[in-house]
Coordinates of C-alpha atoms and ligand atoms in Angstrom, one line a residue:
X1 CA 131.1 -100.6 78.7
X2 CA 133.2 -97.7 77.5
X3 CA 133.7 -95.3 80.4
X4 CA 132.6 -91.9 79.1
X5 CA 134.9 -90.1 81.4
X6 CA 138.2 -91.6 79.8
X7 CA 136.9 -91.7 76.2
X8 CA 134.5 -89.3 75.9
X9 CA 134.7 -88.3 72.0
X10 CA 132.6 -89.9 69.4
X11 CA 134.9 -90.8 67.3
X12 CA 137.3 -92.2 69.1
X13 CA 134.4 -94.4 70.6
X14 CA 133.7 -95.7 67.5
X15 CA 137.0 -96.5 66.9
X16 CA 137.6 -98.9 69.6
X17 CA 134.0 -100.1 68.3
X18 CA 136.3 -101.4 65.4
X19 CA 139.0 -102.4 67.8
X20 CA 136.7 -104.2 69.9
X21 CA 137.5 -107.7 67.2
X22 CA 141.7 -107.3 67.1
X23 CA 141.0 -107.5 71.2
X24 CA 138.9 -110.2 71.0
X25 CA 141.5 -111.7 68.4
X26 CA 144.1 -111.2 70.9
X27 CA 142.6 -112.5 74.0
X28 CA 142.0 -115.8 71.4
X29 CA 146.0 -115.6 70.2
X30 CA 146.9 -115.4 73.8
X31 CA 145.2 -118.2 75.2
X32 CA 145.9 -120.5 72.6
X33 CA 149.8 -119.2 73.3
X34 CA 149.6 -120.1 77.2
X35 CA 147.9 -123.7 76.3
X36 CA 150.7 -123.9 73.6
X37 CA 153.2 -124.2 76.3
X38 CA 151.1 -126.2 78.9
X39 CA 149.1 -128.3 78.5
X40 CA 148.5 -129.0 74.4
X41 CA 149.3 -132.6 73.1
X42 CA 151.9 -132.9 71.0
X43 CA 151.1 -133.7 68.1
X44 CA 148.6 -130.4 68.0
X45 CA 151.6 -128.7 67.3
X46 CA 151.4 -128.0 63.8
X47 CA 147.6 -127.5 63.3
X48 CA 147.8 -125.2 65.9
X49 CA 150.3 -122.9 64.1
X50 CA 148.1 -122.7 61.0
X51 CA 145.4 -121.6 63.2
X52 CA 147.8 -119.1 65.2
X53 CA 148.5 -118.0 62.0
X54 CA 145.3 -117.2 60.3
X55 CA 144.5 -115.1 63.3
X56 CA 147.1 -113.3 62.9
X57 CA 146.2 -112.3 59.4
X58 CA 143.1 -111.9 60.5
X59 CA 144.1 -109.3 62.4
X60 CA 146.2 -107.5 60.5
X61 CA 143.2 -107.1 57.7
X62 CA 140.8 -105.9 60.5
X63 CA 143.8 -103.0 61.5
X64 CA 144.6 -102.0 57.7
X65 CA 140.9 -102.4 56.6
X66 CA 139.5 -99.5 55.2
X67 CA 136.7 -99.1 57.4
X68 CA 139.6 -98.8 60.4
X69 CA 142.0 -97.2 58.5
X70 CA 139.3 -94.1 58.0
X71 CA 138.5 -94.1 61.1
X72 CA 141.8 -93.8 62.7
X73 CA 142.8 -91.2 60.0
X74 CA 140.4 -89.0 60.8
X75 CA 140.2 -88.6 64.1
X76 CA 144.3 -88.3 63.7
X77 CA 143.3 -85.4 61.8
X78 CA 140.8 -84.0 63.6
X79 CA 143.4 -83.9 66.5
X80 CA 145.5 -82.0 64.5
X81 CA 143.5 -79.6 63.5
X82 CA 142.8 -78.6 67.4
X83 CA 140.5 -81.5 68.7
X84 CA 141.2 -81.6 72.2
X85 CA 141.6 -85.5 73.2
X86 CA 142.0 -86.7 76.4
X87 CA 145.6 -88.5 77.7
X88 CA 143.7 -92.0 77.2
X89 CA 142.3 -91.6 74.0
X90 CA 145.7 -89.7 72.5
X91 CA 147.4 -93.2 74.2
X92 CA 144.6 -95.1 71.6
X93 CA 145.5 -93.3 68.6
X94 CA 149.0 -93.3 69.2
X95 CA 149.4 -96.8 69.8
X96 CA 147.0 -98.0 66.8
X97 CA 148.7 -95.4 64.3
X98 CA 152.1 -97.5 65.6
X99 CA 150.3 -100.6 64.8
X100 CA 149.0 -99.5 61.5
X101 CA 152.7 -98.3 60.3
X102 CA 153.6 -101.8 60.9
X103 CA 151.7 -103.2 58.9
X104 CA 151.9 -101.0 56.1
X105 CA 155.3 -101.1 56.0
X106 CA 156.1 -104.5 55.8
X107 CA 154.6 -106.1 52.3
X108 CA 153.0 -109.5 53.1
X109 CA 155.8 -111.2 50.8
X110 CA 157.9 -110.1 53.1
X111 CA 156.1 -110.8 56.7
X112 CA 155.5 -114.4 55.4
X113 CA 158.7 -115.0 54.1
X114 CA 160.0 -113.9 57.4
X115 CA 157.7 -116.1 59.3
X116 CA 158.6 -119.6 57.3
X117 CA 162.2 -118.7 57.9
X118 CA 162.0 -118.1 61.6
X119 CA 159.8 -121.3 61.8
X120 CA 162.5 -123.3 60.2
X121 CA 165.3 -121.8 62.0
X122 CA 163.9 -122.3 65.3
X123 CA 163.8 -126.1 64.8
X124 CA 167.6 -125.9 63.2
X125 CA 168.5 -123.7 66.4
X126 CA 167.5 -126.9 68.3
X127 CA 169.5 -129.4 66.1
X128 CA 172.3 -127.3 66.1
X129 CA 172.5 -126.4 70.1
X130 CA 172.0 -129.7 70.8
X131 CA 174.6 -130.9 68.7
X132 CA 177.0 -128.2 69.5
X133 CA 177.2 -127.1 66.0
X134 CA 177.2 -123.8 65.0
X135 CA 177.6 -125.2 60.7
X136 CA 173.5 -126.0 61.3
X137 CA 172.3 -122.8 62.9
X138 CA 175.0 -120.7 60.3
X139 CA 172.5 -120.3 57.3
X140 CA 169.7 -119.3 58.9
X141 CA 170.6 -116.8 61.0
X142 CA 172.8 -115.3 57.6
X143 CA 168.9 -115.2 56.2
X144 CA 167.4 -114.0 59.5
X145 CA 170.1 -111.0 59.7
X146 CA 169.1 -110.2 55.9
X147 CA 165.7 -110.4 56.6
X148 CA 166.3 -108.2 60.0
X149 CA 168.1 -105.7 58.0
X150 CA 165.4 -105.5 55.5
X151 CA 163.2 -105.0 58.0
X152 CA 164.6 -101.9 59.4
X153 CA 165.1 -100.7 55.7
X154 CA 161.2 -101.0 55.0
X155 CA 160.1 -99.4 58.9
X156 CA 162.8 -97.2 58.4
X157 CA 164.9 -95.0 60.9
X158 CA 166.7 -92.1 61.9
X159 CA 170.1 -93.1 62.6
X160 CA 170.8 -96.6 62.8
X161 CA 168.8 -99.4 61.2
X162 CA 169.2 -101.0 64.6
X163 CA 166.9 -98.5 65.9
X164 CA 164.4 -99.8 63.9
X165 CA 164.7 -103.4 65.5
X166 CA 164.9 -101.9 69.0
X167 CA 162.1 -99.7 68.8
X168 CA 159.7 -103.2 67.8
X169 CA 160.3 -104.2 71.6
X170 CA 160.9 -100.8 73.4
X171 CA 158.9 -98.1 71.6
X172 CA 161.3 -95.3 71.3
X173 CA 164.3 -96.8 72.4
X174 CA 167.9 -96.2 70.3
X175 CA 171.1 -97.4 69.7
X176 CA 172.5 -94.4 71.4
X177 CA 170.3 -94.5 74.6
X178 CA 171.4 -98.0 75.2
X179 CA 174.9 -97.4 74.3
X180 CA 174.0 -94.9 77.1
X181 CA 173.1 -97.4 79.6
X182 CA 176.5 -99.8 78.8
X183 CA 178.4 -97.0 78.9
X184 CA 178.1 -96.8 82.7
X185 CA 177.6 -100.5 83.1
X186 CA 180.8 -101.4 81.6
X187 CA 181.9 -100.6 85.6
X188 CA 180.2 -104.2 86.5
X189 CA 182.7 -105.4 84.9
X190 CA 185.1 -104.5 87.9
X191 CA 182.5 -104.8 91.0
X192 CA 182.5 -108.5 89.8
X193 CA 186.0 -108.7 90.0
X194 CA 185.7 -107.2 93.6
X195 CA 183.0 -109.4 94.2
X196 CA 185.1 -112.4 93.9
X197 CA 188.2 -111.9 95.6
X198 CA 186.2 -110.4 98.6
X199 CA 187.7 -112.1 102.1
X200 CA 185.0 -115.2 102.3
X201 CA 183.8 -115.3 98.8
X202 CA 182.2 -118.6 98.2
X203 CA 181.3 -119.4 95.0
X204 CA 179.3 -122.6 95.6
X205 CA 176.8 -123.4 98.2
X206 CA 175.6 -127.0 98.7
X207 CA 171.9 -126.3 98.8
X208 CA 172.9 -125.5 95.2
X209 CA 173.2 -129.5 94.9
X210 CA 170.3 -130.2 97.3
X211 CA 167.3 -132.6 95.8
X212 CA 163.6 -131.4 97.5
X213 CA 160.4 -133.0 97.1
X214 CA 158.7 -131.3 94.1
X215 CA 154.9 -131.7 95.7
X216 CA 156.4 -129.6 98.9
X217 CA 157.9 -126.9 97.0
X218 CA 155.1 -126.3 95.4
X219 CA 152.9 -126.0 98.2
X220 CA 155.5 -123.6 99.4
X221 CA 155.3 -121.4 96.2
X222 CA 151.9 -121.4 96.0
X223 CA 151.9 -119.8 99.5
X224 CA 153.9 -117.5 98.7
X225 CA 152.7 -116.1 96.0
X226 CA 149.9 -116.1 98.2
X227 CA 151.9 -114.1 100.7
X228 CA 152.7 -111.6 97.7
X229 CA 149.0 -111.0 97.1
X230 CA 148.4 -113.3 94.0
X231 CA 144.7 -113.4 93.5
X232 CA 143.8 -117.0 92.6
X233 CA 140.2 -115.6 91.2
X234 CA 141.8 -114.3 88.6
X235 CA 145.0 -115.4 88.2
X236 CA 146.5 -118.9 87.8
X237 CA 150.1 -121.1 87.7
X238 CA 151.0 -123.6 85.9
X239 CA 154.3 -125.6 85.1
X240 CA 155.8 -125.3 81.6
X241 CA 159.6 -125.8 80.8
X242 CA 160.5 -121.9 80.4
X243 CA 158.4 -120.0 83.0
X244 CA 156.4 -117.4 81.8
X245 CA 153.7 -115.0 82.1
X246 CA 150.7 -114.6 79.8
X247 CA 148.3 -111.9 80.6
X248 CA 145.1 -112.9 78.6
X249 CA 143.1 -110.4 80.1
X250 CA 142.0 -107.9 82.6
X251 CA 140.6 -110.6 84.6
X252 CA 142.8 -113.5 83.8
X253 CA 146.3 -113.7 84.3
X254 CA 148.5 -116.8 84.2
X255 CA 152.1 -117.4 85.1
X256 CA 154.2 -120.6 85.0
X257 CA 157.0 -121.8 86.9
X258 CA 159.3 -125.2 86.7
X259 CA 160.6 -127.3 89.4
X260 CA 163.8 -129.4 88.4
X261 CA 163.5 -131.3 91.7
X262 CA 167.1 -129.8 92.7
X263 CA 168.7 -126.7 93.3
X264 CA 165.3 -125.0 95.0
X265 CA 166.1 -121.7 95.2
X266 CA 165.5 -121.8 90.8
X267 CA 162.1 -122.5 91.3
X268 CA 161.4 -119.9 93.8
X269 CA 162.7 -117.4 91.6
X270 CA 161.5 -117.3 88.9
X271 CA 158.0 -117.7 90.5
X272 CA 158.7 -114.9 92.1
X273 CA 159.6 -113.3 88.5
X274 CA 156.1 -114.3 86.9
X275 CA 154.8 -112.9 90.1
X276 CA 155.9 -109.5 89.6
X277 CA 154.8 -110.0 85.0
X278 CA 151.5 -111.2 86.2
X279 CA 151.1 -107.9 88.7
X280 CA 151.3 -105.6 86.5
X281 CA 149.0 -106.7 84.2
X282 CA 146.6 -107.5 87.0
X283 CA 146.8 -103.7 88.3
X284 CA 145.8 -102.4 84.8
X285 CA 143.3 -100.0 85.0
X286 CA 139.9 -101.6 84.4
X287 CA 138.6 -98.8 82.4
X288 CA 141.0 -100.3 79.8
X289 CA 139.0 -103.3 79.0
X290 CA 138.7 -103.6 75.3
X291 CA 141.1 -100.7 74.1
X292 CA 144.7 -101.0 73.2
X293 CA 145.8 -99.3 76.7
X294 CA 144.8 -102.7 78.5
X295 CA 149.6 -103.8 78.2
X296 CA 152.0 -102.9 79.9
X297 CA 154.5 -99.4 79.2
X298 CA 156.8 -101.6 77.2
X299 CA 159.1 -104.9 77.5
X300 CA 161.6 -102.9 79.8
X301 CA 158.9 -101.4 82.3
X302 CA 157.2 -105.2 82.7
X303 CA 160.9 -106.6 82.8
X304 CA 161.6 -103.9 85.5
X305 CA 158.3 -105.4 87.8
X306 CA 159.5 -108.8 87.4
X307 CA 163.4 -107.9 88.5
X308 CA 161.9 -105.6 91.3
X309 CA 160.2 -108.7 92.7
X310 CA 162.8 -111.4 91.9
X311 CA 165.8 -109.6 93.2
X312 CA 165.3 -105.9 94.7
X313 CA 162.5 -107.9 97.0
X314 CA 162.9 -112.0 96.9
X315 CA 166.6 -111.2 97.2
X316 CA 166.9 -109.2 100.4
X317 CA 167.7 -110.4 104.0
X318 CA 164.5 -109.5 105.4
X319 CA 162.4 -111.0 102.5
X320 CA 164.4 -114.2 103.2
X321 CA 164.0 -114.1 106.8
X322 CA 160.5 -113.6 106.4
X323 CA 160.6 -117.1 104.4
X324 CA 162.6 -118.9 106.5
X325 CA 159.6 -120.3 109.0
X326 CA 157.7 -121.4 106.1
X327 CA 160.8 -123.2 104.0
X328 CA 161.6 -124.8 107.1
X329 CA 157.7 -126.1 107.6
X330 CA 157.4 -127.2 103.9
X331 CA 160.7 -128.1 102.9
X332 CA 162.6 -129.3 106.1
X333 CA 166.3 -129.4 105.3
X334 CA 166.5 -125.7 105.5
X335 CA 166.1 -125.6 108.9
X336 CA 170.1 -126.6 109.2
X337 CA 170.6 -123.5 107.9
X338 CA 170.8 -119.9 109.7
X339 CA 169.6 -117.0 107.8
X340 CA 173.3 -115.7 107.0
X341 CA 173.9 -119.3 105.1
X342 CA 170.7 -118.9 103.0
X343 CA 170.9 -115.2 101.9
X344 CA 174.3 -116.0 100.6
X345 CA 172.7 -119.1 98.7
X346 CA 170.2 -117.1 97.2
X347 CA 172.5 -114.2 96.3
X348 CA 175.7 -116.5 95.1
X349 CA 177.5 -114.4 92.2
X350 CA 179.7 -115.6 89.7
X351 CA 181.0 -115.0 86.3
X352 CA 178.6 -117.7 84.1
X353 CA 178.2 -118.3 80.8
X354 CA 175.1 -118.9 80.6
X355 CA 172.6 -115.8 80.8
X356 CA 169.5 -117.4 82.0
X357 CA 171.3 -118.4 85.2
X358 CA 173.2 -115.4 85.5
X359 CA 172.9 -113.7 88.7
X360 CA 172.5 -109.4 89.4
X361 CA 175.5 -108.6 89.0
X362 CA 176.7 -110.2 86.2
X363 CA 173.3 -110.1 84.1
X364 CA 174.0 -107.5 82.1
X365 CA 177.3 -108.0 81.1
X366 CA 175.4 -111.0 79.2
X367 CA 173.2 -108.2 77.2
X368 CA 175.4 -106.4 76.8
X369 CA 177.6 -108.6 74.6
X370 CA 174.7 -109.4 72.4
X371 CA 173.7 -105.6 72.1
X372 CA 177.4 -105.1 70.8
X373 CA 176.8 -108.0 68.4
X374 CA 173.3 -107.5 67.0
X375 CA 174.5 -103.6 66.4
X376 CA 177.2 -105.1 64.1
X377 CA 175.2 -107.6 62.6
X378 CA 172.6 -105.3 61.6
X379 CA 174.9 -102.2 60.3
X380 CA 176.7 -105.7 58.2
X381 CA 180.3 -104.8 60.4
X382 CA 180.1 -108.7 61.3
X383 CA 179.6 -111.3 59.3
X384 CA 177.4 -114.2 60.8
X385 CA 180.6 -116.7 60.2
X386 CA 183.0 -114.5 62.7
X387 CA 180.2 -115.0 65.4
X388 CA 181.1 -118.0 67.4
X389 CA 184.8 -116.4 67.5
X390 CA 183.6 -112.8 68.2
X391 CA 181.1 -114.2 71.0
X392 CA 184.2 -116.6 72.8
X393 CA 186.3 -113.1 72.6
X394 CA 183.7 -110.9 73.8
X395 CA 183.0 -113.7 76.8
X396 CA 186.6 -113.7 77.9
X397 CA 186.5 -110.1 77.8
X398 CA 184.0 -109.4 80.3
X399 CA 183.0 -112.0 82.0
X400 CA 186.7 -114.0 81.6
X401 CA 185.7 -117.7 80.7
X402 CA 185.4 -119.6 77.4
X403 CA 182.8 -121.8 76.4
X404 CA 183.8 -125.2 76.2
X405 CA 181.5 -125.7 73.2
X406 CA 178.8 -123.6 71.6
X407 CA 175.9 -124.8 72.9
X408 CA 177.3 -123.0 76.2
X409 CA 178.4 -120.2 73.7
X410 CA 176.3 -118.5 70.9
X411 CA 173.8 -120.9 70.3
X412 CA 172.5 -120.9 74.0
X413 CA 169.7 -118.1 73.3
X414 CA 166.3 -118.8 71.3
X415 CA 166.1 -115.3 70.6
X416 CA 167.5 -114.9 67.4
X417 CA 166.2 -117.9 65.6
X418 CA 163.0 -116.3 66.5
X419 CA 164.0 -113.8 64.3
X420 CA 164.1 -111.4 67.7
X421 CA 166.6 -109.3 66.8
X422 CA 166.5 -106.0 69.4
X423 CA 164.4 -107.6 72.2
X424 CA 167.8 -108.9 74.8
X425 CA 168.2 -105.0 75.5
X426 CA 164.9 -104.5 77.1
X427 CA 166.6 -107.0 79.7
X428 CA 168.8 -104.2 81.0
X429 CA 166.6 -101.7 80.8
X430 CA 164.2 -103.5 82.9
X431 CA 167.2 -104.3 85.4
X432 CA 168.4 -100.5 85.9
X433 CA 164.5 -99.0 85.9
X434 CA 163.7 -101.5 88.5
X435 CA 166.1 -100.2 91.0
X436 CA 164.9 -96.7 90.2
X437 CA 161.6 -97.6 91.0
X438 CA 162.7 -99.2 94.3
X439 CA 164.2 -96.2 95.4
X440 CA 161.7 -93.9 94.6
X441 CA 159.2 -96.1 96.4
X442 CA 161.7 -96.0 99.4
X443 CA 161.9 -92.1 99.0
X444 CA 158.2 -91.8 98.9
X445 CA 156.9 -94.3 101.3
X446 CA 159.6 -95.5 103.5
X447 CA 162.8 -98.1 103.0
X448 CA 161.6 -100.9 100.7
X449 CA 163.5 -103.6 103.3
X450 CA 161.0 -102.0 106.6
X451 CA 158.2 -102.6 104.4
X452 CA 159.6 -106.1 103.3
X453 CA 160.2 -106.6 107.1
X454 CA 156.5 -105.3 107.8
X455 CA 154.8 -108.0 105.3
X456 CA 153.3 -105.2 104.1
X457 CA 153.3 -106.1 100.6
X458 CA 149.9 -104.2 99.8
X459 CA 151.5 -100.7 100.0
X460 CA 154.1 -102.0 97.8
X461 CA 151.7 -103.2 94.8
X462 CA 149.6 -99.8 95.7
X463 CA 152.1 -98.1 95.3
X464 CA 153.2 -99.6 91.6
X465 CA 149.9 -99.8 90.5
X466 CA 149.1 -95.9 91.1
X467 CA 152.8 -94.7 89.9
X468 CA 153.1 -97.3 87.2
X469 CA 150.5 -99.9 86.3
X470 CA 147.3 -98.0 86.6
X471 CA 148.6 -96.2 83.3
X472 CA 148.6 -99.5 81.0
X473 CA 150.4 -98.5 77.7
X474 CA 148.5 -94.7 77.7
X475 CA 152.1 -93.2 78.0
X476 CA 155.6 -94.2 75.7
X477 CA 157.6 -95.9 77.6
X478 CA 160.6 -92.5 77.7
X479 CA 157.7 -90.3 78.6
X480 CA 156.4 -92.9 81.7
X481 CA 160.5 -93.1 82.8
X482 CA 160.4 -89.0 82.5
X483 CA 157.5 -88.9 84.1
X484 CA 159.0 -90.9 87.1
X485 CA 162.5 -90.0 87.5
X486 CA 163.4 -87.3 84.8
X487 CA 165.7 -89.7 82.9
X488 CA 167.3 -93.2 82.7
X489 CA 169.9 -93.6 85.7
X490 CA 172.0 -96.6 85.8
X491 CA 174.6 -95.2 88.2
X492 CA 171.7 -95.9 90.6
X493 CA 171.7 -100.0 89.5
X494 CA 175.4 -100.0 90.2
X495 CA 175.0 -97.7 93.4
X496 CA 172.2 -100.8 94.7
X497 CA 175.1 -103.4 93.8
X498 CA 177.6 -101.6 95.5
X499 CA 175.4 -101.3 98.6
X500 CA 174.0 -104.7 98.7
X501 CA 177.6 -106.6 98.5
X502 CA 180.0 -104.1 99.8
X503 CA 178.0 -103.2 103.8
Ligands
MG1 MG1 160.7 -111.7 82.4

């Protein structure tokens, strides 16, 4: 039921009365999407998109009905005229007017035109990466950057159309901020330098080559996610070929991981990754159930949990050391190795070309390159046919290496034939908020690595869900980040990187 206390006008109440089917729809679109990627035949495929699809118009009529429409409408003006809301139920209106605009402003011509071009694409993106050949892919993303650019024109923007595109992932968020953020990344560029030519840089390690017994690792993981605090009453993992997390609820949560049977530390990971996801949208406040505050801040903040987990924690010395009994017991060829020899394993960095194995340091040199690009692309200052020579150009320049063929290049990403234009920069943001976080928990409580050290892994998650999670998506993601540390810092990321591979 409704809590009274959080939501105590009438007419907000009988709003999410009206909301109470596009949740319903979205717990439905959500599963189907998890069993999409684990365990639904094959040949389901298509059927399944019709049906995905008619829910999603389904939802869009129950949002832009009249009946909801009203509703919304007037209690938006009620607030204006001096109707004091509470912070949850201003959070409702201003996420469902959000929603709403959406909708109006794109015509359904346009939304299903987009929508059969991005299917398309997507299955050219895979003929053409696979094949190396950018000719295949060329077309459609020419008619996904048209499409993109239409799209900002019709939500329309302040600035830069980009904006527009950015603000679909990361409400709020401009071209300038993250021009911002880049601005004082640029410097990674250098540390990686450093990095490299430091006395007794290795750039290989040959656990990297290791086979391991998939049924062992996974016993491993499951402990410890265990270990973490997973709850396996109401959460669940699974394998699929790209992990990821689906939160279907506020009691059902599922992650995924992948084990390629070599290489372990991979599959570690990005469990740990999912982990952190599949936290935050465990710790939502309860209260939330049924209202459009039961999500995370924003793609940034849930990419900031997952990074926080992954690297500030599943990275560390004492985080490994704390492993180490338990690899040895389940895996067994770790116990050659001391402590030293597997913290440098699991924090090898090296320039890459490829983004999903990139490690810390050079991450966001990856986004960063496709920020520059999609800014061009959408403000037509790059033509689709200079890509594959802008991206080698662009890859020499920061990271210095060359793909040997594009497939390693610009056609590595799914993004874009997904018609995801705007989405990679909520990468960095995520990178440079979750080392904020970490050191205002460290300021707060005490140092993240004596709590690591302590196993004490429940302060930790109490700790994020009062400060972060317990506010699901009541606040915009820039007023949440004001909220905790005045403003966006990413000297602090680079200040962590300095620390972590120059003491
Ligand atoms: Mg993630």
């Amino acid at each position: 039921m409704l809590s009274k206390g959080l939501f105590p006008n009438k007419d907000v109440r009988r709003l999410l009365k009206l909301y109470n089917n596009v949740y319903a729809l979205d717990y439905a679109s959500s599963l189907l999407a998890w069993d999409s990627e684990t365990y639904m035949p094959v040949r389901a495929a298509s059927e399944r998109g019709l049906v995905q699809g008619s829910l999603d118009t389904m939802r869009k009529k129950l949002i832009t009905s009249k009946e909801f429409k009203n509703q919304l409408l007037k209690v938006k003006t009620l607030a204006a005229n001096g109707l004091k809301l509470t912070p949850q139920e201003k959070g409702v209106v201003r996420l469902l007017l959000r929603e709403l605009r959406f909708y109006e402003a794109l015509p359904e011509r346009f939304l299903q035109e987009f929508n059969k071009t991005t299917s398309k694409a997507k299955i050219n993106w895979r003929i053409a990466r696979e094949k190396s050949d950018f000719k295949i892919f060329k077309p459609w993303l020419e008619r996904i950057v048209r499409l993109s650019i239409k799209k900002a024109e019709l939500l329309g923007y302040e600035r830069n159309p980009y904006d527009a595109l950015l603000d679909l992932y990361e409400e709020g968020l401009t071209t300038n901020d993250m021009e911002q953020v880049f601005k004082a990344l640029r410097s990674v560029k250098l540390l990686l330098k450093k990095i490299v030519s430091k006395k007794g840089y290795a750039p290989n390690h040959e656990l990297e080559s290791k086979r391991y017994d998939v049924k062992a690792l996974r016993v491993f993981n499951n402990e410890l996610i265990k270990l973490l605090g997973f709850d396996f009453k109401t959460e669940r993992i699974d394998e699929s070929a790209h992990p990821f997390t689906e939160g279907i609820g506020l009691f059902d949560v599922r992650i995924t991981t992948r084990y390629e049977g070599i290489d372990f530390k991979r599959a570690i990971s990005s469990t740990i990754h999912e982990f952190g996801h599949a936290l935050y949208d465990l710790q939502l406040d309860k209260r939330f159930l049924g209202t459009p505050l039961a999500d995370g801040a924003s793609l940034g903040f849930h990419e900031s949990q997952s990074r926080l987990w992954e690297n500030i924690i599943g990275r560390s010395f004492e985080f490994l050391k704390l492993l180490k009994p338990l690899m040895d017991k389940r895996l067994g060829f770790t116990k050659q190795y001391k402590i030293e020899s597997l913290y440098q394993y699991f924090n090898i960095v090296k320039p890459s070309l490829i983004r999903v194995d990139a490690d810390e340091v050079s991450y966001n040199l990856h986004i960063m390159l496709r920020f520059e690009i999609e800014k061009e692309l959408i403000n037509n200052n790059l033509k689709v046919s200079e890509l594959p020579r802008v991206w080698n150009e662009k890859m020499q320049l920061y990271l210095g290496l060359k793909p040997k063929n594009h497939a390693l290049g610009v056609l590595q990403d799914i993004h874009w034939s997904l018609g995801s234009i705007g989405y990679f920069p909520t990468y960095s943001l995520g990178n440079v908020l979750s080392v904020q976080i970490a050191n205002k928990l460290s300021k707060e409580l005490k140092p993240l690595s004596d709590l690591i050290a302590n196993k004490d892994f429940k302060t930790i998650r109490q700790w994020l869900k009062n400060n972060i999670h317990c506010y699901g998506a009541m606040l915009e993601p820039k007023q949440l980040t004001r909220k905790l540390f005045k403003s966006l810092k990413p000297e602090e990321f680079l200040d962590y990187l300095k620390r972590k591979y120059f003491s």
